[in-house]
Protein backbone atom coordinates (compact mmCIF):
# COMPACT_ATOMS: atom_id res chain seq x y z
CA UNK A 1 0.00 0.00 0.00
CA UNK A 2 1.35 3.40 -0.97
CA UNK A 3 0.43 6.54 0.91
CA UNK A 4 -1.57 8.90 -1.31
CA UNK A 5 -1.07 12.12 0.62
CA UNK A 6 0.47 13.24 3.89
CA UNK A 7 -2.54 15.15 5.15
CA UNK A 8 -0.74 16.40 8.26
CA UNK A 9 1.67 18.43 6.17
CA UNK A 10 -0.69 19.20 3.28
CA UNK A 11 -3.03 21.01 5.69
CA UNK A 12 -1.06 21.59 8.86
CA UNK A 13 -3.63 23.98 10.39
CA UNK A 14 -6.41 21.43 10.06
CA UNK A 15 -4.16 18.72 11.48
CA UNK A 16 -3.22 20.98 14.41
CA UNK A 17 -6.90 21.61 15.17
CA UNK A 18 -7.56 17.88 15.39
CA UNK A 19 -4.35 17.51 17.40
CA UNK A 20 -5.62 20.10 19.87
CA UNK A 21 -8.72 17.97 20.46
CA UNK A 22 -6.46 14.94 20.98
CA UNK A 23 -4.40 16.84 23.58
CA UNK A 24 -7.57 18.02 25.33
CA UNK A 25 -8.80 14.44 25.57
CA UNK A 26 -5.51 13.35 27.13
CA UNK A 27 -6.29 15.72 30.00
CA UNK A 28 -10.06 15.15 30.25
CA UNK A 29 -9.97 12.85 33.27
CA UNK A 30 -10.89 9.58 31.58
CA UNK A 31 -8.17 6.92 31.92
CA UNK A 32 -5.77 6.90 28.97
CA UNK A 33 -6.16 3.14 28.63
CA UNK A 34 -9.94 3.50 28.31
CA UNK A 35 -9.60 6.15 25.62
CA UNK A 36 -7.02 4.07 23.75
CA UNK A 37 -9.29 0.99 23.93
CA UNK A 38 -12.02 3.10 22.32
CA UNK A 39 -9.59 4.46 19.70
CA UNK A 40 -8.56 0.89 18.86
CA UNK A 41 -12.13 -0.41 18.61
CA UNK A 42 -13.26 2.48 16.41
CA UNK A 43 -10.21 1.95 14.19
CA UNK A 44 -10.97 -1.78 13.92
CA UNK A 45 -14.53 -1.04 12.81
CA UNK A 46 -13.31 1.48 10.23
CA UNK A 47 -10.43 -0.68 8.99
CA UNK A 48 -7.69 1.91 9.52
CA UNK A 49 -4.46 -0.08 9.58
CA UNK A 50 -2.36 2.94 10.62
CA UNK A 51 -4.56 3.68 13.64
CA UNK A 52 -4.94 0.02 14.64
CA UNK A 53 -1.16 -0.29 14.65
CA UNK A 54 -0.63 2.95 16.57
CA UNK A 55 -3.26 2.37 19.25
CA UNK A 56 -2.31 -1.28 19.74
CA UNK A 57 1.26 -0.14 20.39
CA UNK A 58 0.04 2.62 22.72
CA UNK A 59 -1.96 0.09 24.71
CA UNK A 60 0.99 -2.30 24.96
CA UNK A 61 3.13 0.58 26.26
CA UNK A 62 0.45 1.27 28.88
CA UNK A 63 0.73 -2.36 30.01
CA UNK A 64 -2.40 -3.84 28.45
CA UNK A 65 -2.07 -7.62 28.41
CA UNK A 66 -1.92 -9.53 25.15
CA UNK A 67 -5.10 -11.38 26.16
CA UNK A 68 -7.05 -8.13 26.40
CA UNK A 69 -5.45 -6.58 23.31
CA UNK A 70 -6.31 -9.45 20.99
CA UNK A 71 -9.88 -9.65 22.29
CA UNK A 72 -10.85 -5.99 21.86
CA UNK A 73 -12.65 -6.74 18.60
CA UNK A 74 -14.73 -9.45 20.33
CA UNK A 75 -15.00 -7.82 23.75
CA UNK A 76 -18.64 -8.91 24.14
CA UNK A 77 -17.49 -12.54 24.16
CA UNK A 78 -14.51 -11.98 26.49
CA UNK A 79 -16.40 -12.49 29.74
CA UNK A 80 -15.09 -10.45 32.65
CA UNK A 81 -11.82 -9.61 30.88
CA UNK A 82 -13.11 -6.06 30.40
CA UNK A 83 -14.63 -4.01 33.23
CA UNK A 84 -18.24 -2.85 33.07
CA UNK A 85 -16.99 0.67 32.38
CA UNK A 86 -14.78 -0.55 29.52
CA UNK A 87 -17.66 -2.60 28.09
CA UNK A 88 -19.93 0.45 28.24
CA UNK A 89 -17.29 2.58 26.49
CA UNK A 90 -16.73 -0.04 23.79
CA UNK A 91 -20.49 -0.46 23.23
CA UNK A 92 -20.91 3.32 23.00
CA UNK A 93 -17.97 3.51 20.57
CA UNK A 94 -19.57 0.89 18.35
CA UNK A 95 -23.04 2.45 18.23
CA UNK A 96 -21.72 5.98 17.67
CA UNK A 97 -19.23 4.82 15.03
CA UNK A 98 -21.99 2.94 13.22
CA UNK A 99 -24.43 5.86 13.55
CA UNK A 100 -25.75 5.44 9.99
CA UNK A 101 -26.77 1.87 10.84
CA UNK A 102 -27.76 2.23 14.49
CA UNK A 103 -29.17 5.73 14.83
CA UNK A 104 -27.69 5.50 18.36
CA UNK A 105 -30.77 4.06 20.10
CA UNK A 106 -32.02 5.36 23.44
CA UNK A 107 -31.13 2.05 25.10
CA UNK A 108 -27.49 2.47 24.05
CA UNK A 109 -27.45 5.98 25.47
CA UNK A 110 -29.02 4.86 28.75
CA UNK A 111 -26.42 2.10 29.15
CA UNK A 112 -23.53 4.50 28.52
CA UNK A 113 -25.01 7.18 30.77
CA UNK A 114 -25.27 4.63 33.59
CA UNK A 115 -21.47 4.27 33.61
CA UNK A 116 -20.34 7.81 32.77
CA UNK A 117 -21.34 11.22 34.08
CA UNK A 118 -22.31 13.92 31.57
CA UNK A 119 -18.77 15.32 31.13
CA UNK A 120 -17.24 11.87 30.80
CA UNK A 121 -19.82 10.81 28.23
CA UNK A 122 -19.32 14.01 26.25
CA UNK A 123 -15.52 13.54 26.36
CA UNK A 124 -15.87 9.88 25.40
CA UNK A 125 -18.04 10.89 22.45
CA UNK A 126 -15.50 13.54 21.41
CA UNK A 127 -12.86 10.79 21.46
CA UNK A 128 -15.05 8.54 19.30
CA UNK A 129 -15.74 11.36 16.85
CA UNK A 130 -12.07 12.33 16.71
CA UNK A 131 -10.96 8.78 15.99
CA UNK A 132 -13.62 8.37 13.32
CA UNK A 133 -12.24 11.50 11.64
CA UNK A 134 -8.62 10.32 11.89
CA UNK A 135 -9.67 6.91 10.54
CA UNK A 136 -11.20 8.57 7.51
CA UNK A 137 -7.99 10.49 6.87
CA UNK A 138 -5.93 7.34 7.33
CA UNK A 139 -8.06 5.20 5.03
CA UNK A 140 -8.64 7.90 2.39
CA UNK A 141 -4.97 8.83 2.13
CA UNK A 142 -3.64 5.29 2.75
CA UNK A 143 -1.55 6.17 5.80
CA UNK A 144 0.95 3.35 6.23
CA UNK A 145 1.27 1.61 9.59
CA UNK A 146 4.62 1.95 11.33
CA UNK A 147 4.89 -1.87 11.39
CA UNK A 148 4.88 -1.86 7.58
CA UNK A 149 7.59 0.80 7.54
CA UNK A 150 9.81 -1.40 9.73
CA UNK A 151 9.37 -4.55 7.65
Tab-separated table of C-alpha atoms in Angstrom:
chain	number	residue	atom	x	y	z
A	1	UNK	CA	0.000	0.000	0.000
A	2	UNK	CA	1.348	3.398	-0.965
A	3	UNK	CA	0.433	6.536	0.908
A	4	UNK	CA	-1.569	8.904	-1.309
A	5	UNK	CA	-1.065	12.119	0.617
A	6	UNK	CA	0.474	13.241	3.891
A	7	UNK	CA	-2.543	15.151	5.149
A	8	UNK	CA	-0.743	16.401	8.261
A	9	UNK	CA	1.673	18.433	6.166
A	10	UNK	CA	-0.694	19.202	3.283
A	11	UNK	CA	-3.030	21.013	5.693
A	12	UNK	CA	-1.056	21.593	8.863
A	13	UNK	CA	-3.625	23.981	10.385
A	14	UNK	CA	-6.407	21.430	10.061
A	15	UNK	CA	-4.164	18.725	11.483
A	16	UNK	CA	-3.222	20.978	14.406
A	17	UNK	CA	-6.903	21.614	15.167
A	18	UNK	CA	-7.559	17.879	15.388
A	19	UNK	CA	-4.350	17.513	17.396
A	20	UNK	CA	-5.617	20.102	19.869
A	21	UNK	CA	-8.720	17.968	20.460
A	22	UNK	CA	-6.463	14.940	20.979
A	23	UNK	CA	-4.396	16.838	23.579
A	24	UNK	CA	-7.567	18.020	25.334
A	25	UNK	CA	-8.800	14.441	25.567
A	26	UNK	CA	-5.508	13.351	27.128
A	27	UNK	CA	-6.294	15.720	30.003
A	28	UNK	CA	-10.065	15.150	30.251
A	29	UNK	CA	-9.969	12.854	33.272
A	30	UNK	CA	-10.894	9.584	31.575
A	31	UNK	CA	-8.172	6.918	31.919
A	32	UNK	CA	-5.770	6.901	28.975
A	33	UNK	CA	-6.157	3.144	28.627
A	34	UNK	CA	-9.937	3.500	28.306
A	35	UNK	CA	-9.604	6.151	25.620
A	36	UNK	CA	-7.020	4.072	23.749
A	37	UNK	CA	-9.287	0.995	23.929
A	38	UNK	CA	-12.022	3.096	22.318
A	39	UNK	CA	-9.592	4.457	19.703
A	40	UNK	CA	-8.561	0.889	18.862
A	41	UNK	CA	-12.133	-0.411	18.612
A	42	UNK	CA	-13.256	2.484	16.414
A	43	UNK	CA	-10.212	1.945	14.193
A	44	UNK	CA	-10.971	-1.782	13.916
A	45	UNK	CA	-14.532	-1.036	12.807
A	46	UNK	CA	-13.313	1.481	10.228
A	47	UNK	CA	-10.434	-0.682	8.993
A	48	UNK	CA	-7.693	1.909	9.518
A	49	UNK	CA	-4.459	-0.076	9.580
A	50	UNK	CA	-2.357	2.940	10.619
A	51	UNK	CA	-4.559	3.681	13.636
A	52	UNK	CA	-4.945	0.016	14.637
A	53	UNK	CA	-1.162	-0.290	14.647
A	54	UNK	CA	-0.631	2.953	16.572
A	55	UNK	CA	-3.260	2.368	19.252
A	56	UNK	CA	-2.314	-1.283	19.736
A	57	UNK	CA	1.257	-0.144	20.387
A	58	UNK	CA	0.042	2.622	22.721
A	59	UNK	CA	-1.964	0.086	24.712
A	60	UNK	CA	0.990	-2.297	24.961
A	61	UNK	CA	3.132	0.585	26.259
A	62	UNK	CA	0.454	1.274	28.878
A	63	UNK	CA	0.730	-2.359	30.006
A	64	UNK	CA	-2.396	-3.836	28.446
A	65	UNK	CA	-2.075	-7.619	28.408
A	66	UNK	CA	-1.916	-9.526	25.150
A	67	UNK	CA	-5.105	-11.377	26.159
A	68	UNK	CA	-7.047	-8.125	26.398
A	69	UNK	CA	-5.452	-6.582	23.307
A	70	UNK	CA	-6.315	-9.450	20.987
A	71	UNK	CA	-9.885	-9.654	22.288
A	72	UNK	CA	-10.850	-5.987	21.863
A	73	UNK	CA	-12.649	-6.744	18.595
A	74	UNK	CA	-14.732	-9.451	20.327
A	75	UNK	CA	-15.002	-7.815	23.745
A	76	UNK	CA	-18.637	-8.910	24.136
A	77	UNK	CA	-17.487	-12.541	24.164
A	78	UNK	CA	-14.515	-11.976	26.495
A	79	UNK	CA	-16.404	-12.490	29.736
A	80	UNK	CA	-15.091	-10.450	32.650
A	81	UNK	CA	-11.824	-9.609	30.883
A	82	UNK	CA	-13.114	-6.056	30.401
A	83	UNK	CA	-14.631	-4.010	33.230
A	84	UNK	CA	-18.237	-2.853	33.074
A	85	UNK	CA	-16.985	0.669	32.376
A	86	UNK	CA	-14.781	-0.552	29.516
A	87	UNK	CA	-17.659	-2.598	28.091
A	88	UNK	CA	-19.933	0.450	28.243
A	89	UNK	CA	-17.292	2.579	26.494
A	90	UNK	CA	-16.728	-0.039	23.793
A	91	UNK	CA	-20.486	-0.457	23.225
A	92	UNK	CA	-20.909	3.325	22.996
A	93	UNK	CA	-17.970	3.507	20.573
A	94	UNK	CA	-19.571	0.887	18.346
A	95	UNK	CA	-23.040	2.446	18.235
A	96	UNK	CA	-21.721	5.977	17.666
A	97	UNK	CA	-19.226	4.821	15.025
A	98	UNK	CA	-21.989	2.939	13.219
A	99	UNK	CA	-24.431	5.858	13.549
A	100	UNK	CA	-25.747	5.436	9.987
A	101	UNK	CA	-26.775	1.867	10.845
A	102	UNK	CA	-27.762	2.226	14.490
A	103	UNK	CA	-29.172	5.733	14.830
A	104	UNK	CA	-27.693	5.499	18.361
A	105	UNK	CA	-30.766	4.063	20.099
A	106	UNK	CA	-32.022	5.357	23.437
A	107	UNK	CA	-31.133	2.053	25.103
A	108	UNK	CA	-27.487	2.466	24.048
A	109	UNK	CA	-27.451	5.982	25.471
A	110	UNK	CA	-29.019	4.860	28.753
A	111	UNK	CA	-26.419	2.102	29.146
A	112	UNK	CA	-23.529	4.503	28.518
A	113	UNK	CA	-25.011	7.181	30.771
A	114	UNK	CA	-25.267	4.625	33.589
A	115	UNK	CA	-21.468	4.271	33.612
A	116	UNK	CA	-20.344	7.808	32.774
A	117	UNK	CA	-21.337	11.224	34.082
A	118	UNK	CA	-22.305	13.920	31.573
A	119	UNK	CA	-18.772	15.323	31.135
A	120	UNK	CA	-17.241	11.871	30.803
A	121	UNK	CA	-19.821	10.808	28.233
A	122	UNK	CA	-19.322	14.006	26.250
A	123	UNK	CA	-15.521	13.536	26.361
A	124	UNK	CA	-15.866	9.881	25.397
A	125	UNK	CA	-18.038	10.894	22.447
A	126	UNK	CA	-15.498	13.544	21.412
A	127	UNK	CA	-12.863	10.791	21.464
A	128	UNK	CA	-15.047	8.537	19.302
A	129	UNK	CA	-15.736	11.360	16.852
A	130	UNK	CA	-12.068	12.330	16.708
A	131	UNK	CA	-10.959	8.782	15.986
A	132	UNK	CA	-13.618	8.366	13.322
A	133	UNK	CA	-12.241	11.500	11.640
A	134	UNK	CA	-8.619	10.322	11.890
A	135	UNK	CA	-9.669	6.907	10.535
A	136	UNK	CA	-11.199	8.572	7.510
A	137	UNK	CA	-7.990	10.493	6.870
A	138	UNK	CA	-5.927	7.341	7.330
A	139	UNK	CA	-8.056	5.202	5.031
A	140	UNK	CA	-8.643	7.898	2.394
A	141	UNK	CA	-4.971	8.826	2.126
A	142	UNK	CA	-3.640	5.292	2.747
A	143	UNK	CA	-1.546	6.168	5.798
A	144	UNK	CA	0.950	3.350	6.233
A	145	UNK	CA	1.275	1.611	9.592
A	146	UNK	CA	4.617	1.953	11.330
A	147	UNK	CA	4.888	-1.867	11.395
A	148	UNK	CA	4.882	-1.861	7.579
A	149	UNK	CA	7.592	0.796	7.535
A	150	UNK	CA	9.815	-1.400	9.733
A	151	UNK	CA	9.370	-4.550	7.650
